[in-house]
Coordinates of C-alpha atoms in Angstrom, one line a residue:
X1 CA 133.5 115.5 97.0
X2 CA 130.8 113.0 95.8
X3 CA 132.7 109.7 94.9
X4 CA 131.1 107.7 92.2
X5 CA 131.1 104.2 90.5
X6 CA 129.6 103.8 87.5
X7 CA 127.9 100.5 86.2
X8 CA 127.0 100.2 82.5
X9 CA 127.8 97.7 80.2
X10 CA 127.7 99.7 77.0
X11 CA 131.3 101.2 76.8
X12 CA 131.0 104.6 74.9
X13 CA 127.4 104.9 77.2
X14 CA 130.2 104.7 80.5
X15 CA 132.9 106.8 79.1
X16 CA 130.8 109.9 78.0
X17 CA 128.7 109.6 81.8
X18 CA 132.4 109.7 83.1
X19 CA 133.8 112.4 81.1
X20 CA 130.7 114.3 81.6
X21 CA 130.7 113.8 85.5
X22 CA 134.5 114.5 85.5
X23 CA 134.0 118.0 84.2
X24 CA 131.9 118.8 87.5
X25 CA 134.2 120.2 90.5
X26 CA 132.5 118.6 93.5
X27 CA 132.2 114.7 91.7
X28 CA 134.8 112.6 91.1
X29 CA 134.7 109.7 89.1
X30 CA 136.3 106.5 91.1
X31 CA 136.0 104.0 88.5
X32 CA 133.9 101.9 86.5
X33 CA 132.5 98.5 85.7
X34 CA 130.7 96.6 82.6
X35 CA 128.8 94.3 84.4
X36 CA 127.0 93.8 87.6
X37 CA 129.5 91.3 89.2
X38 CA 132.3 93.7 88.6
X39 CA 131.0 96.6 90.0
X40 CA 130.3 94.6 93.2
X41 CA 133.6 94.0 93.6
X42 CA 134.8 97.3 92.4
X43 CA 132.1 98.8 95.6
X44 CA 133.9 96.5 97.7
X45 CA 137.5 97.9 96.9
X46 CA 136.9 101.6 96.4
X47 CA 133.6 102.2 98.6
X48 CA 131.9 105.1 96.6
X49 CA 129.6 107.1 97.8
X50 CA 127.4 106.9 95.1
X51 CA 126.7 104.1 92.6
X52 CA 125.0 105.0 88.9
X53 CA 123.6 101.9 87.5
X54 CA 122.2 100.6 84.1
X55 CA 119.5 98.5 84.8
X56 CA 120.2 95.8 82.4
X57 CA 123.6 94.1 82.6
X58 CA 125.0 90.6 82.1
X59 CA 125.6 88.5 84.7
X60 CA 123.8 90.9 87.9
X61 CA 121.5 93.4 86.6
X62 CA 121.4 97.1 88.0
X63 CA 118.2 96.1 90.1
X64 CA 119.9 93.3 91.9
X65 CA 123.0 95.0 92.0
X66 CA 120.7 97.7 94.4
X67 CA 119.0 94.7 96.2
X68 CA 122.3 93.3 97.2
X69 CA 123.5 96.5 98.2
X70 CA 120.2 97.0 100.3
X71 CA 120.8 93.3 101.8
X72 CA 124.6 93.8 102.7
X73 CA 123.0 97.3 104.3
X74 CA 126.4 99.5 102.9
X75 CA 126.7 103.2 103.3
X76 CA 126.1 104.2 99.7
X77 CA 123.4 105.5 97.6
X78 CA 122.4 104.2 94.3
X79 CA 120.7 105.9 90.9
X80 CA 119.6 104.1 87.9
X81 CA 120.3 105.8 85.0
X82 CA 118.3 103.5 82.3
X83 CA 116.5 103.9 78.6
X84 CA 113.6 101.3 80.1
X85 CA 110.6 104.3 81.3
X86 CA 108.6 101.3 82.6
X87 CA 106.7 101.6 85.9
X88 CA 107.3 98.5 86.9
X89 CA 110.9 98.7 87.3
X90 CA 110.8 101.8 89.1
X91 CA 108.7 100.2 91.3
X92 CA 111.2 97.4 92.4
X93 CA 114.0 99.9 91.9
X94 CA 112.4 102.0 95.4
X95 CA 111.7 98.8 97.2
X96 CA 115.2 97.8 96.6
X97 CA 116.3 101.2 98.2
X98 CA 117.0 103.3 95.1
X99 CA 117.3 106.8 95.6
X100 CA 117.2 107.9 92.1
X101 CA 115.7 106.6 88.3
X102 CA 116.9 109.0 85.4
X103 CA 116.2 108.1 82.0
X104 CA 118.8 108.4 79.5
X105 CA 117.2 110.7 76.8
X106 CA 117.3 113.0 80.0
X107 CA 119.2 116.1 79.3
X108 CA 122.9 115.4 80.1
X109 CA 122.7 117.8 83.5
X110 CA 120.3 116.1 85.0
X111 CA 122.3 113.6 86.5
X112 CA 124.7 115.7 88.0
X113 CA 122.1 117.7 89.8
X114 CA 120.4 114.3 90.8
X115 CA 123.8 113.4 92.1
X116 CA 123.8 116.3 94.5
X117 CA 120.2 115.7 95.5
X118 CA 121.2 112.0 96.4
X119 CA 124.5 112.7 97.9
X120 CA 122.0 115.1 100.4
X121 CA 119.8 112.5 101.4
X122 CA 117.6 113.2 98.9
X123 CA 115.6 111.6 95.9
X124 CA 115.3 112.0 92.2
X125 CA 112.9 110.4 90.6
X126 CA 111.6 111.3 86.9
X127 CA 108.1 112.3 87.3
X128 CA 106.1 111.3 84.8
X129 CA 107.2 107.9 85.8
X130 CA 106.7 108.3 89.5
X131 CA 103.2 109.0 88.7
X132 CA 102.7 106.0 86.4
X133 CA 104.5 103.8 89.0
X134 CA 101.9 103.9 91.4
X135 CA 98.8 103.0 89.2
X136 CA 99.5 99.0 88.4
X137 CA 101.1 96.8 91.0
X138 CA 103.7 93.7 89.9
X139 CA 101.8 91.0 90.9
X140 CA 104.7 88.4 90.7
X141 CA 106.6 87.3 93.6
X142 CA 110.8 87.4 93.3
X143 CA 110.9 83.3 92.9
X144 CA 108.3 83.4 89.9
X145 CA 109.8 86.5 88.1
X146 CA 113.4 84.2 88.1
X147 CA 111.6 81.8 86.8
X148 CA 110.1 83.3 84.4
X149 CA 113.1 84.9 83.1
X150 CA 115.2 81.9 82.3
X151 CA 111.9 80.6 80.5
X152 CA 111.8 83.7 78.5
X153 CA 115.4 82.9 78.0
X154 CA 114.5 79.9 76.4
X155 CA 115.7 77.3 79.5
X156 CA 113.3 73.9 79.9
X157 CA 111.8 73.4 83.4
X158 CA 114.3 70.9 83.9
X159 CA 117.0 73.4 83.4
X160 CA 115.4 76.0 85.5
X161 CA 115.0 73.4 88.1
X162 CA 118.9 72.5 88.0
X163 CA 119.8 76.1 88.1
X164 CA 118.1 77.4 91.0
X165 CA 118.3 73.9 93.1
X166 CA 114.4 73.3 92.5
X167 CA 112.5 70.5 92.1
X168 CA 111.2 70.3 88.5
X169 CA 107.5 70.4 89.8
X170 CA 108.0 73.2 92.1
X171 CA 109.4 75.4 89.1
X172 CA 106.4 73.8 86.8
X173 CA 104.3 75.7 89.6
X174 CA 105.9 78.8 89.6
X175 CA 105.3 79.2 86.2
X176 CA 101.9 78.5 86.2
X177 CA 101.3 80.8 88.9
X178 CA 102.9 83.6 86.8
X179 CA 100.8 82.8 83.9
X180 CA 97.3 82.6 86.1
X181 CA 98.6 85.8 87.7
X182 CA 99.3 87.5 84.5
X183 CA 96.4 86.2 82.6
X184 CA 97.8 84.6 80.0
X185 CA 98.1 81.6 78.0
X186 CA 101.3 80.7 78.2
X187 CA 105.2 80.9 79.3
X188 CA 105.9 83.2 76.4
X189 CA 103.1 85.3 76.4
X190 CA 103.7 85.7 80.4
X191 CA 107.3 86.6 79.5
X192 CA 106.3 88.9 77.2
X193 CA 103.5 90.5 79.1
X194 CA 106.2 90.8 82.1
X195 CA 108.9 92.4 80.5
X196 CA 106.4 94.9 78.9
X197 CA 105.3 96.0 82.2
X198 CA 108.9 96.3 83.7
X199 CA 108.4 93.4 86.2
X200 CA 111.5 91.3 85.1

C-alpha cells in the first residue's frame, strides 16, 4: 500500500485528488491538510509515505514544505501537483528533493501512475518542463527571494527588517541586490519579473 497525505489549500481541488486516489487498490489516502503548517503536523502524526503538494499555500508553501522535509531528512517522498508550469519552480522543487512536478491540467491518471513511479524510487517529472528548467538559472539567493516576497506583498523595509530579525540596511541590500540581479528598476518590477519566472 502507498500511504499518502495530501496538501492543497483549495477544498473541492483536495477532495476530488482524494476521491480519485481512493478508487486505486494499492493507494490509500491517510488524510489531508489546507495549509502547509497543517500538513507538517499531520506528516508528523501519520508518517505517509508519500506527500502531494500544491505549491502555493498560506502560511508554508508546498516548496518549503519539501525543503523542511529535506532538512528534517524523513523517510517520505514528495510530488507537487501545481497549475504554475514555470521552470523556475521546478528548479527549486529538485533542489529541495522533490521527486515528482505534475501539473494539474494533467490528465486525472497521471498522478496515480506518478505515485507508483515515486513510491519505486523513481521520478516523474513533466517533460516539457524538465526541458525548459534547465535553460535559465534563478539567479536569487534564498535570503533575497524572502525578501523580495514580503516587498511584493506590499511590507516596508522596516517591516521586512522586523520580520526576519534584520537590520533595516541589510534588508535595503538584499533588495537591491535582487533588483541589480534581475535587471530591473525597481522592487515591483523585480517582484514581478521573479514571480514570472517561478523564482519566488
Amino acid at each position: 500500500m502507498i500511504r499518502v497525505l495530501l496538501a492543497e489549500d483549495q477544498a473541492m481541488v483536495r477532495g476530488a485528488l482524494s476521491a480519485l486516489l481512493n478508487l486505486e487498490s494499492d493507494i490509500e489516502v491517510l488524510g489531508s491538510a489546507p495549509d502547509g503548517e497543517a500538513a507538517w503536523r499531520e506528516i508528523q502524526r501519520l508518517k505517509p509515505d508519500v506527500l502531494v503538494t500544491d505549491i502555493e499555500m498560506p502560511g508554508l508553501t508546498g516548496l518549503e514544505l519539501a525543503q523542511r522535509i529535506q532538512r528534517h531528512e524523513l523517510p517520505m517522498k514528495v510530488i507537487i501537483v501545481t497549475t504554475f508550469a514555470r521552470p523556475g519552480f521546478l528548479r527549486r522543487a529538485l533542489d529541495a528533493g522533490v521527486s515528482g512536478y505534475l501539473l494539474k491540467d494533467a490528465p486525472a491518471e497521471n498522478l496515480a501512475e506518478a505515485l507508483r513511479m515515486v513510491h519505486r524510487g523513481g521520478r516523474a517529472i513533466d517533460p516539457q518542463l524538465a526541458l525548459e528548467a534547465w535553460s535559465e538559472a534563478d539567479p536569487l539567493n534564498d535570503r533575497e527571494r524572502q525578501v523580495l516576497r514580503l516587498a511584493g506583498e506590499g511590507q516596508s523595509a522596516t517591516e521586512i527588517a522586523s520580520q526576519l530579525n534584520l537590520s533595516h540596511g541589510t534588508v535595503r541590500n538584499y533588495l537591491s541586490e535582487a533588483i541589480g540581479k534581475l535587471g530591473v528598476a525597481n522592487r515591483i518590477e523585480a517582484y514581478r519579473l521573479a514571480r514570472q519566472k517561478g523564482w519566488l
